[in-house]
Coordinates of C-alpha atoms in Angstrom, one line a residue:
Chain A
M1 CA 0.0 0.0 0.0
G2 CA 1.2 3.5 -0.8
Q3 CA 1.9 6.0 2.0
A4 CA 1.3 9.6 2.3
A5 CA 4.0 11.8 0.8
T6 CA 5.2 15.2 2.0
L7 CA 6.9 17.3 -0.7
S8 CA 8.9 20.4 -0.3
V9 CA 9.6 22.0 -3.6
H10 CA 11.6 25.2 -3.8
A11 CA 13.6 25.1 -7.0
R12 CA 14.4 27.2 -10.0
S13 CA 15.3 26.3 -13.5
T14 CA 16.3 29.0 -16.0
F15 CA 16.1 28.2 -19.6
A16 CA 18.2 29.7 -22.5
S17 CA 15.1 31.6 -23.6
G18 CA 15.0 33.4 -20.3
F19 CA 11.9 31.5 -19.1
V20 CA 12.1 30.7 -15.4
V21 CA 10.3 27.8 -13.8
A22 CA 10.4 28.2 -10.0
P23 CA 8.0 26.1 -8.0
D24 CA 7.9 27.2 -4.4
F25 CA 5.5 25.1 -2.3
D26 CA 5.1 22.5 0.4
V27 CA 2.4 20.0 0.2
H28 CA 1.3 16.9 2.1
L29 CA -0.4 14.4 -0.1
E30 CA -2.6 11.9 1.7
S31 CA -2.4 8.2 0.7
G32 CA -4.3 7.9 -2.6
S33 CA -4.9 11.6 -3.0
L34 CA -4.3 13.6 -6.2
L35 CA -2.8 17.0 -6.6
V36 CA -3.4 18.7 -10.0
L37 CA -0.9 21.1 -11.5
F38 CA -3.3 23.2 -13.5
G39 CA -2.5 26.0 -15.8
P40 CA -2.3 27.2 -19.4
S41 CA 0.0 25.5 -21.9
G42 CA 3.6 26.6 -21.6
A43 CA 3.2 27.7 -18.0
G44 CA 5.9 25.3 -16.8
K45 CA 3.8 22.5 -15.4
T46 CA 5.7 19.7 -17.1
T47 CA 9.0 21.2 -16.1
M48 CA 7.9 21.1 -12.5
L49 CA 7.0 17.5 -12.9
R50 CA 10.4 16.7 -14.4
Q51 CA 12.1 18.5 -11.6
L52 CA 10.3 16.2 -9.2
A53 CA 11.0 13.1 -11.2
G54 CA 14.7 13.9 -11.4
L55 CA 14.7 14.3 -15.2
E56 CA 15.3 18.0 -15.0
R57 CA 18.1 19.3 -12.7
P58 CA 17.2 22.8 -11.4
D59 CA 19.9 25.5 -11.2
A60 CA 19.0 26.5 -7.7
G61 CA 17.0 25.6 -4.6
R62 CA 16.0 22.5 -2.8
I63 CA 13.6 19.6 -3.4
G64 CA 12.7 17.1 -0.7
C65 CA 10.3 14.2 -0.2
N66 CA 9.4 12.7 3.2
G67 CA 12.4 14.3 4.9
A68 CA 14.9 13.0 2.3
V69 CA 16.7 15.6 0.2
W70 CA 16.4 14.9 -3.5
F71 CA 18.1 18.1 -4.7
D72 CA 20.0 20.8 -2.9
A73 CA 21.9 23.2 -5.1
D74 CA 24.0 24.6 -2.2
R75 CA 25.2 21.3 -1.0
G76 CA 25.4 19.7 -4.5
T77 CA 22.9 17.0 -3.6
W78 CA 21.3 15.2 -6.5
V79 CA 19.3 12.0 -6.2
P80 CA 18.9 10.5 -9.7
P81 CA 15.4 9.4 -10.9
Q82 CA 16.4 5.7 -10.3
Q83 CA 16.6 6.3 -6.6
R84 CA 13.5 8.4 -6.1
R85 CA 11.0 5.6 -6.3
I86 CA 8.6 7.6 -8.4
G87 CA 6.3 6.3 -11.2
V88 CA 5.9 8.5 -14.2
V89 CA 3.3 8.3 -17.0
F90 CA 4.0 10.6 -20.0
Q91 CA 1.6 12.2 -22.4
E92 CA 2.6 9.7 -25.1
A93 CA 2.7 6.1 -23.8
T94 CA 6.5 5.4 -23.8
L95 CA 6.3 1.7 -23.9
F96 CA 9.4 -0.2 -25.0
P97 CA 8.6 -1.3 -28.5
H98 CA 10.7 -4.4 -28.5
L99 CA 9.1 -5.9 -25.3
S100 CA 5.7 -7.5 -24.8
V101 CA 3.1 -5.9 -22.6
A102 CA 3.9 -8.3 -19.8
A103 CA 7.7 -7.6 -20.2
N104 CA 7.0 -3.8 -20.2
I105 CA 5.0 -4.0 -17.0
A106 CA 7.7 -6.2 -15.3
Y107 CA 10.5 -4.0 -16.6
G108 CA 11.1 -1.9 -13.5
V109 CA 10.3 -4.6 -11.0
G110 CA 13.5 -5.7 -9.3
N111 CA 13.1 -7.8 -6.2
G112 CA 10.3 -5.7 -4.9
G113 CA 6.6 -6.3 -5.7
A114 CA 5.0 -6.9 -9.0
A115 CA 2.0 -5.5 -10.8
S116 CA -0.8 -7.2 -8.9
A117 CA -3.3 -9.1 -10.9
D118 CA -5.8 -6.8 -9.2
T119 CA -4.2 -3.8 -10.9
L120 CA -4.2 -5.4 -14.3
R121 CA -7.9 -6.4 -13.9
L122 CA -8.9 -3.0 -12.8
L123 CA -7.2 -1.5 -15.8
G124 CA -8.7 -4.1 -18.0
I125 CA -5.4 -5.2 -19.6
D126 CA -5.0 -8.7 -18.1
H127 CA -5.7 -10.2 -21.6
L128 CA -3.0 -8.1 -23.4
S129 CA 0.1 -9.7 -21.8
D130 CA 1.6 -11.2 -25.0
R131 CA 0.9 -8.3 -27.3
L132 CA 3.6 -5.9 -28.6
P133 CA 3.0 -2.2 -27.9
R134 CA 2.5 -1.3 -31.6
T135 CA -0.6 -3.5 -31.7
L136 CA -2.3 -1.6 -28.9
S137 CA -4.8 1.3 -29.2
G138 CA -3.8 4.6 -27.6
G139 CA -6.0 4.0 -24.5
E140 CA -4.7 0.4 -24.0
A141 CA -1.1 1.7 -24.3
Q142 CA -1.7 4.3 -21.7
R143 CA -3.2 1.7 -19.4
V144 CA -0.1 -0.5 -19.8
A145 CA 2.1 2.5 -19.1
L146 CA 0.1 3.1 -15.9
A147 CA 0.5 -0.5 -14.8
R148 CA 4.2 -0.3 -15.6
A149 CA 4.6 2.8 -13.5
L150 CA 2.8 1.3 -10.6
A151 CA 4.4 -2.1 -10.7
P152 CA 7.5 -1.2 -8.7
N153 CA 5.2 0.2 -6.0
P154 CA 6.3 3.8 -6.2
R155 CA 5.9 6.3 -3.3
L156 CA 4.6 8.9 -5.7
L157 CA 3.0 8.7 -9.1
L158 CA 3.6 11.6 -11.6
L159 CA 1.1 11.9 -14.5
D160 CA 2.0 14.3 -17.3
E161 CA -1.2 14.9 -19.3
P162 CA -1.7 11.2 -19.7
F163 CA -5.2 11.5 -21.1
A164 CA -4.5 14.4 -23.5
S165 CA -3.9 12.3 -26.7
L166 CA -7.0 10.1 -26.2
D167 CA -10.4 10.6 -27.6
A168 CA -13.1 11.8 -25.3
P169 CA -14.9 8.5 -24.3
T170 CA -11.6 6.7 -23.7
R171 CA -10.3 9.7 -21.7
L172 CA -13.3 9.7 -19.4
R173 CA -13.1 5.9 -18.8
L174 CA -9.4 6.0 -18.1
R175 CA -9.8 9.1 -15.8
H176 CA -12.3 7.2 -13.8
D177 CA -10.1 4.1 -13.6
V178 CA -7.0 6.1 -12.6
R179 CA -8.9 7.6 -9.7
G180 CA -10.1 4.1 -8.6
L181 CA -6.5 2.8 -8.9
L182 CA -5.1 5.5 -6.7
T183 CA -7.6 4.8 -4.1
R184 CA -7.0 1.1 -4.3
T185 CA -3.2 1.2 -4.2
G186 CA -3.1 4.2 -1.9
T187 CA -0.4 5.9 -4.1
P188 CA -0.4 9.6 -3.9
A189 CA -0.2 11.3 -7.3
I190 CA 0.4 14.6 -9.1
L191 CA -1.3 15.2 -12.4
V192 CA -0.4 17.8 -15.0
T193 CA -3.3 19.1 -17.1
H194 CA -4.6 22.3 -18.8
D195 CA -8.1 20.9 -18.7
R196 CA -10.4 22.6 -16.3
A197 CA -13.1 19.9 -16.3
E198 CA -10.4 17.3 -15.7
T199 CA -9.0 19.1 -12.8
M200 CA -12.4 19.3 -11.2
A201 CA -13.2 15.7 -12.1
I202 CA -10.3 14.0 -10.4
G203 CA -8.4 16.5 -8.4
D204 CA -8.4 16.6 -4.6
R205 CA -6.2 19.7 -4.5
V206 CA -5.0 22.0 -7.3
A207 CA -1.9 24.1 -7.7
V208 CA -2.5 26.8 -10.3
V209 CA 0.7 27.2 -12.4
I210 CA 1.1 30.5 -14.3
D211 CA 4.3 31.8 -15.9
G212 CA 6.6 29.3 -14.2
R213 CA 5.2 29.7 -10.7
V214 CA 2.6 28.1 -8.4
R215 CA 0.2 31.0 -7.8
Q216 CA -2.3 29.2 -5.6
L217 CA -2.6 25.8 -4.0
G218 CA -5.5 24.4 -2.2
P219 CA -8.6 22.2 -2.4
V220 CA -10.2 22.3 -5.8
T221 CA -13.4 24.0 -4.6
D222 CA -11.5 26.7 -2.8
V223 CA -9.2 27.6 -5.6
F224 CA -11.8 27.6 -8.3
S225 CA -14.4 29.5 -6.2
R226 CA -12.0 31.9 -4.6
P227 CA -9.0 32.6 -6.8
V228 CA -6.4 34.8 -4.9
D229 CA -5.9 37.3 -7.7
A230 CA -7.1 38.4 -11.1
T231 CA -4.5 36.3 -12.9
V232 CA -5.5 33.1 -11.2
A233 CA -9.2 34.0 -11.7
A234 CA -8.6 34.4 -15.4
A235 CA -6.9 31.0 -15.5
V236 CA -9.5 29.0 -13.5
G237 CA -12.6 30.9 -14.7
V238 CA -14.7 33.0 -12.4
E239 CA -17.4 31.0 -10.8
A240 CA -18.4 29.3 -7.6
V241 CA -17.6 25.6 -7.6
L242 CA -19.7 23.7 -5.1
P243 CA -19.6 20.1 -4.1
A244 CA -23.1 18.7 -4.8
R245 CA -25.1 15.5 -5.4
I246 CA -27.8 14.6 -7.8
A247 CA -30.9 13.8 -5.8
G248 CA -33.4 13.3 -8.5
S249 CA -34.3 13.8 -12.1
A250 CA -37.6 14.6 -13.9
D251 CA -38.6 16.2 -17.2
G252 CA -35.1 17.4 -18.0
V253 CA -34.7 19.0 -14.6
L254 CA -32.3 17.7 -12.0
A255 CA -32.7 18.1 -8.3
V256 CA -29.3 18.8 -6.9
T257 CA -28.4 19.1 -3.2
V258 CA -25.7 21.6 -2.3
G259 CA -25.1 21.1 1.4
E260 CA -28.5 21.2 3.0
T261 CA -30.0 23.2 0.1
M262 CA -31.9 21.8 -2.9
I263 CA -31.6 23.6 -6.2
E264 CA -33.0 22.7 -9.7
V265 CA -30.7 22.5 -12.6
A266 CA -31.4 22.1 -16.3
E267 CA -30.2 18.6 -17.4
R268 CA -27.7 19.1 -20.2
E269 CA -26.2 15.6 -20.1
P270 CA -27.5 12.5 -18.4
M271 CA -26.4 12.3 -14.7
A272 CA -27.0 9.3 -12.5
V273 CA -29.1 9.9 -9.4
G274 CA -26.9 9.7 -6.4
S275 CA -23.6 10.7 -8.2
D276 CA -21.3 13.4 -6.9
V277 CA -20.9 16.5 -9.0
F278 CA -19.6 20.0 -8.8
A279 CA -22.2 22.7 -9.3
C280 CA -20.6 25.7 -11.0
I281 CA -22.3 29.1 -10.7
R282 CA -21.0 32.3 -12.2
A283 CA -21.5 35.4 -10.0
E284 CA -23.0 37.3 -13.0
D285 CA -25.8 34.7 -13.1
V286 CA -26.9 35.3 -9.5
T287 CA -29.5 38.0 -8.9
I288 CA -30.5 39.4 -5.6
E289 CA -34.1 40.2 -4.6
T290 CA -35.3 41.7 -1.3
Q291 CA -38.8 40.3 -1.7
R292 CA -40.0 37.3 -3.5
P293 CA -41.5 38.3 -6.8
A294 CA -44.9 37.0 -7.9
H295 CA -43.7 35.7 -11.2
A296 CA -40.1 34.8 -12.0
S297 CA -38.2 33.0 -14.7
A298 CA -35.5 31.9 -12.2
R299 CA -36.4 28.5 -10.8
N300 CA -34.2 28.8 -7.7
H301 CA -35.0 31.3 -5.0
L302 CA -32.8 30.8 -2.0
A303 CA -33.0 32.5 1.4
A304 CA -29.6 34.2 1.9
R305 CA -27.8 36.6 4.1
V306 CA -25.3 39.1 2.9
V307 CA -21.9 38.4 4.4
A308 CA -19.8 41.1 2.8
I309 CA -19.9 43.6 -0.1
T310 CA -16.7 44.5 -2.1
S311 CA -16.4 47.0 -4.9
E312 CA -15.1 45.7 -8.3
G313 CA -15.0 48.8 -10.5
P314 CA -18.5 49.6 -11.7
L315 CA -19.8 46.4 -10.1
E316 CA -20.2 45.2 -6.6
R317 CA -19.5 41.7 -5.5
V318 CA -22.0 40.6 -2.9
S319 CA -20.9 37.6 -0.8
L320 CA -23.9 35.6 0.3
D321 CA -24.5 32.7 2.7
C322 CA -27.4 30.6 1.5
G323 CA -26.4 27.4 3.2
F324 CA -23.3 27.5 1.0
P325 CA -21.1 30.4 0.0
L326 CA -22.2 32.2 -3.2
D327 CA -21.2 35.4 -4.8
A328 CA -23.4 37.7 -6.8
L329 CA -22.3 40.6 -9.1
I330 CA -24.6 43.5 -9.2
T331 CA -24.4 47.2 -10.3
R332 CA -23.9 49.9 -7.7
Q333 CA -27.3 51.3 -8.6
S334 CA -29.1 48.1 -7.9
R335 CA -27.2 47.7 -4.6
Q336 CA -28.4 51.2 -3.6
A337 CA -31.9 50.5 -4.7
L338 CA -31.9 47.2 -2.7
Q339 CA -30.4 49.0 0.2
L340 CA -28.0 46.1 0.8
A341 CA -25.6 45.9 3.6
A342 CA -23.7 43.2 5.5
G343 CA -26.3 41.2 7.4
S344 CA -29.3 41.9 5.1
A345 CA -31.7 39.1 4.6
V346 CA -32.3 38.6 0.9
T347 CA -33.3 36.1 -1.8
A348 CA -30.7 34.8 -4.2
A349 CA -32.2 33.8 -7.6
I350 CA -30.4 31.5 -10.0
K351 CA -31.8 30.2 -13.3
A352 CA -31.8 26.5 -13.7
A353 CA -30.0 26.9 -17.0
S354 CA -27.1 28.9 -15.6
V355 CA -25.9 26.3 -13.2
H356 CA -23.6 23.8 -14.9
L357 CA -22.6 20.5 -13.5
V358 CA -19.3 18.7 -13.7
A359 CA -19.3 15.0 -13.0
R360 CA -16.7 13.9 -10.4
G361 CA -14.4 11.1 -11.6
W362 CA -15.4 8.6 -9.0
Chain B
M1 CA 42.2 -14.8 -48.9
W2 CA 42.0 -16.6 -45.7
L3 CA 44.3 -14.1 -44.1
S4 CA 42.1 -11.2 -45.2
V5 CA 39.0 -12.9 -43.7
R6 CA 40.9 -13.5 -40.5
L7 CA 42.0 -9.9 -40.3
A8 CA 38.5 -8.6 -41.2
T9 CA 36.9 -10.8 -38.6
A10 CA 39.3 -9.8 -35.8
T11 CA 39.0 -6.1 -36.7
T12 CA 35.2 -6.4 -36.6
V13 CA 35.2 -8.0 -33.2
V14 CA 37.6 -5.4 -31.8
L15 CA 35.5 -2.6 -33.3
L16 CA 32.3 -4.1 -31.8
V17 CA 34.0 -4.1 -28.4
I18 CA 35.5 -0.6 -28.5
G19 CA 33.1 1.0 -31.1
I20 CA 29.9 0.6 -28.9
P21 CA 31.4 2.5 -25.9
I22 CA 32.8 5.2 -28.1
A23 CA 29.5 5.6 -29.9
Y24 CA 27.6 5.6 -26.6
W25 CA 29.9 8.3 -25.3
I26 CA 29.5 10.4 -28.4
V27 CA 25.7 10.2 -28.2
F28 CA 25.1 10.5 -24.5
S29 CA 27.9 12.5 -23.1
P30 CA 27.0 16.1 -22.1
R31 CA 30.6 17.2 -22.8
R32 CA 30.9 20.2 -25.1
W33 CA 34.1 19.1 -26.7
K34 CA 32.8 15.8 -27.9
F35 CA 32.8 17.1 -31.5
L36 CA 36.6 16.8 -31.2
V37 CA 36.3 13.0 -30.6
E38 CA 33.8 12.8 -33.4
A39 CA 36.2 14.5 -35.8
I40 CA 39.1 12.2 -34.7
V41 CA 36.9 9.1 -35.3
A42 CA 36.0 10.3 -38.7
L43 CA 39.5 11.2 -39.8
P44 CA 40.2 7.9 -41.6
L45 CA 37.3 8.8 -44.0
V46 CA 39.3 11.6 -45.5
L47 CA 42.9 10.9 -44.7
P48 CA 44.9 9.0 -47.3
P49 CA 45.6 5.5 -46.0
T50 CA 49.3 6.0 -46.5
V51 CA 49.2 8.9 -44.0
L52 CA 47.3 6.9 -41.4
G53 CA 49.6 3.9 -42.1
F54 CA 52.7 6.1 -41.7
Y55 CA 51.6 7.4 -38.3
V56 CA 50.6 4.0 -37.1
L57 CA 54.0 2.6 -38.2
I58 CA 55.8 5.3 -36.3
A59 CA 53.5 4.9 -33.2
I60 CA 54.1 1.1 -33.0
G61 CA 57.7 1.2 -34.2
P62 CA 60.7 0.7 -32.0
L63 CA 61.2 4.4 -31.6
S64 CA 57.9 5.0 -29.8
P65 CA 57.2 4.1 -26.1
I66 CA 54.2 1.9 -27.1
G67 CA 56.3 0.0 -29.6
R68 CA 59.1 -0.5 -27.1
L69 CA 56.7 -1.6 -24.4
Y70 CA 55.1 -4.2 -26.7
A71 CA 58.5 -5.4 -27.9
R72 CA 59.7 -5.9 -24.3
I73 CA 56.5 -7.9 -23.5
A74 CA 56.1 -9.9 -26.7
G75 CA 59.8 -10.3 -27.6
H76 CA 59.3 -8.8 -31.1
G77 CA 58.1 -5.6 -32.6
L78 CA 54.7 -4.8 -33.9
P79 CA 55.4 -3.6 -37.4
F80 CA 55.0 -6.1 -40.2
T81 CA 53.1 -8.5 -37.9
F82 CA 49.4 -9.5 -37.9
Q83 CA 48.9 -7.7 -34.5
G84 CA 50.3 -4.5 -36.0
L85 CA 48.1 -4.9 -39.0
L86 CA 45.1 -5.4 -36.7
I87 CA 45.8 -2.1 -34.8
A88 CA 46.0 -0.2 -38.1
S89 CA 42.8 -1.9 -39.5
V90 CA 40.9 -1.0 -36.4
L91 CA 41.8 2.6 -36.6
Y92 CA 41.2 2.7 -40.3
S93 CA 37.7 1.2 -40.1
L94 CA 36.7 3.0 -36.9
P95 CA 34.3 5.4 -38.5
F96 CA 32.6 2.6 -40.4
A97 CA 31.6 1.1 -37.1
V98 CA 31.2 4.1 -34.8
Q99 CA 29.0 6.2 -37.2
P100 CA 26.3 3.7 -37.8
F101 CA 26.3 2.8 -34.1
S102 CA 26.0 6.4 -32.9
T103 CA 23.4 7.3 -35.6
E104 CA 21.2 4.4 -34.4
F105 CA 21.7 5.1 -30.7
A106 CA 20.8 8.7 -31.2
S107 CA 17.6 7.8 -33.0
V108 CA 16.2 5.9 -30.0
D109 CA 13.4 8.0 -28.5
R110 CA 14.9 9.8 -25.5
R111 CA 11.6 9.5 -23.6
L112 CA 12.1 5.7 -23.5
L113 CA 15.4 6.2 -21.7
E114 CA 13.7 8.6 -19.2
A115 CA 10.9 6.1 -18.7
S116 CA 13.5 3.4 -17.9
W117 CA 15.3 5.6 -15.5
T118 CA 12.2 6.5 -13.6
L119 CA 11.5 2.7 -13.3
G120 CA 14.7 2.5 -11.3
V121 CA 16.9 1.0 -14.0
S122 CA 20.5 2.4 -14.2
R123 CA 21.9 4.2 -17.2
A124 CA 24.1 1.3 -18.1
D125 CA 21.3 -1.2 -17.8
T126 CA 19.0 1.0 -19.8
F127 CA 21.5 1.1 -22.6
R128 CA 21.8 -2.7 -22.5
R129 CA 18.0 -3.4 -22.2
V130 CA 16.6 -0.6 -24.3
V131 CA 19.1 1.1 -26.6
L132 CA 21.0 -1.9 -27.8
P133 CA 18.0 -4.1 -28.7
L134 CA 16.5 -1.1 -30.6
S135 CA 19.8 -0.5 -32.4
V136 CA 20.1 -3.9 -34.0
R137 CA 19.9 -2.4 -37.5
G138 CA 22.8 0.0 -36.9
L139 CA 24.9 -2.6 -35.2
I140 CA 24.5 -4.9 -38.2
T141 CA 25.3 -2.1 -40.6
G142 CA 28.4 -1.2 -38.6
I143 CA 29.6 -4.8 -38.4
V144 CA 29.1 -5.4 -42.1
L145 CA 30.7 -2.2 -43.2
S146 CA 33.8 -2.7 -41.0
F147 CA 34.2 -6.2 -42.2
A148 CA 33.9 -5.3 -45.9
H149 CA 36.0 -2.2 -45.5
T150 CA 38.8 -4.2 -43.8
L151 CA 38.6 -6.9 -46.4
G152 CA 39.3 -4.4 -49.2
E153 CA 41.9 -2.2 -47.5
F154 CA 45.2 -1.7 -49.2
G155 CA 47.3 1.4 -48.4
V156 CA 47.3 0.9 -44.6
V157 CA 48.2 -2.7 -44.9
L158 CA 51.1 -1.9 -47.3
M159 CA 52.5 0.7 -44.9
V160 CA 52.2 -1.2 -41.7
G161 CA 52.1 -4.8 -42.7
G162 CA 54.4 -4.9 -45.7
N163 CA 53.9 -7.9 -47.9
L164 CA 54.8 -11.1 -46.0
P165 CA 53.1 -14.2 -47.4
G166 CA 50.9 -15.8 -44.7
T167 CA 51.4 -13.0 -42.2
T168 CA 50.5 -9.7 -43.8
R169 CA 49.8 -10.4 -47.5
T170 CA 46.1 -9.7 -47.8
V171 CA 43.9 -10.1 -50.9
S172 CA 44.3 -6.6 -52.1
I173 CA 48.1 -6.8 -51.7
S174 CA 48.2 -10.0 -53.7
I175 CA 46.2 -8.4 -56.5
Y176 CA 48.6 -5.6 -56.6
D177 CA 51.5 -8.1 -56.7
A178 CA 49.9 -10.0 -59.5
V179 CA 49.4 -6.9 -61.6
Q180 CA 53.0 -5.8 -60.9
S181 CA 54.3 -9.1 -62.2
L182 CA 51.9 -9.0 -65.2
D183 CA 50.0 -12.0 -63.9
Y184 CA 46.6 -10.7 -65.1
R185 CA 44.8 -14.0 -64.8
S186 CA 45.5 -14.4 -61.2
A187 CA 44.7 -10.7 -60.6
S188 CA 41.3 -10.9 -62.3
R189 CA 40.5 -14.1 -60.5
T190 CA 41.2 -12.6 -57.1
S191 CA 39.5 -9.3 -58.0
L192 CA 36.3 -11.1 -59.1
L193 CA 36.3 -13.1 -55.9
L194 CA 36.6 -9.9 -53.8
L195 CA 33.9 -8.2 -55.9
I196 CA 31.5 -11.0 -55.4
V197 CA 32.1 -11.4 -51.7
S198 CA 31.7 -7.7 -51.1
F199 CA 28.6 -7.5 -53.2
V200 CA 26.9 -10.5 -51.6
I201 CA 27.7 -9.2 -48.1
L202 CA 26.2 -5.7 -48.8
T203 CA 23.2 -7.0 -50.7
S204 CA 22.2 -9.4 -48.0
T205 CA 22.6 -6.7 -45.4
Y206 CA 20.5 -4.2 -47.2
A207 CA 17.9 -6.9 -48.0
L208 CA 17.8 -7.9 -44.3
Q209 CA 17.3 -4.3 -43.2
R210 CA 14.4 -3.8 -45.5
S211 CA 12.3 -6.7 -44.5
A212 CA 13.2 -7.4 -40.9
W213 CA 12.8 -5.1 -37.9
V214 CA 11.2 -2.0 -39.0
K215 CA 11.5 -0.1 -35.8
P216 CA 8.2 1.2 -34.6
R217 CA 8.0 4.9 -33.7
H218 CA 5.1 6.8 -32.6

């Protein structure tokens, strides 16, 4: 079984182009949990992963794992990838073309464990043992690469956009299986992606990487709902991301529970009743009423209390508590007309069509 | 003819043993000045065989430390012996082994090496388990070219080996001898033999490379 991993990453790589990748964070990864390095293409996510893997030697700083020093520029310490006990899955399945699937999976297994039959079954590749890599589909190859990376029982799994080159249905299935595998083996993992939905679907925590730096690190809901600054907000998109569950479905409308509160959401794609989702709501789509209107197009009217009001240029951001935290953006005029202040009791209205749901990967 | 085959075989074996590490170093070393080594390895391609032979003769002769050391150990000098000829042949055919080797090593996808390292396998074992098996084509090419090239060498042999029957008189030397003594029949017989042997070796190699082992790349 995999153990929790504590990483301390304070390193700096400067490239000939002048681009600097300087991760600067400490993180404790629980057994089986997944940290996503999320950010736009070219932000330096892959370089950070390579620094962790020992494939990229930084120019300065320090990298440690569970108290062991992997890299220390000042003391000249450098632990090569062979001795870090990490598993890596690359964007393209880098299977050894001259070895069978079974030989690929057994490649890194010394005297330590082997890929359990359990792992192979969970990945659905137990029937492929004798095949050569060139006869595999992209999804199969990536599954074999995963099994190979996990076979030596690594203390940390690094995934560099492993789903990016797959078609959508294959990607969704594999994403789901990866999540299950991490939970099963207890291996903590770090995943690089620029895909927002993917981040929400399988991440426990997310580190937003912009321009070679980690700008914000925290639980997915926190980071996506409350970006620390405008740059992070632009990268993650501005909306509240709320953990929710599908409670029922009727006539194209889903009943979704957010905390203790029930909201109605237009059903855009089929969602199984009982499944966990994220409900995403943009602040622009939340309107505030001081009394309940007689006729309204918005389906959801939630009793709320104003927590705080902050000015954002011509708009005011009203932070509400309606059983869960929610922001509304309104004009200064309407704020004055509504006579809003911290503590005011109001009704928050949200159209069923302006809530969008993201399925969780497990 | 037998002597030529023996020399070519011995040269090829030595080149396989020293050519692989040299090619490995050229491809994987981070050193900036490795172009210098590449240039030295390639020198025999452009240098007249007589020049190479001359320097080898000097280097292994009784006036050089190497030649004296060898003479002290073996009891006789290197020039005009099979061993001396072997040293010269190895140097002369070095680029014909090292270049195909290094070209093939360099064409192995670097990500495969990284994958191997992250799986806990050392650089040396990665070379043995991944790079070598994927470089079979280049290894065969290098071996065949070295063999064929040594079989047909002339200038270096003449300079270093002289023309001692049974010891240093190779096929190409015997052809030269025959022509000098106006024995055209013997010369044409031997020439034809060498032509056929070389042609068969090269055709079978190229044919083999076409059909077998098309290296998968993604």
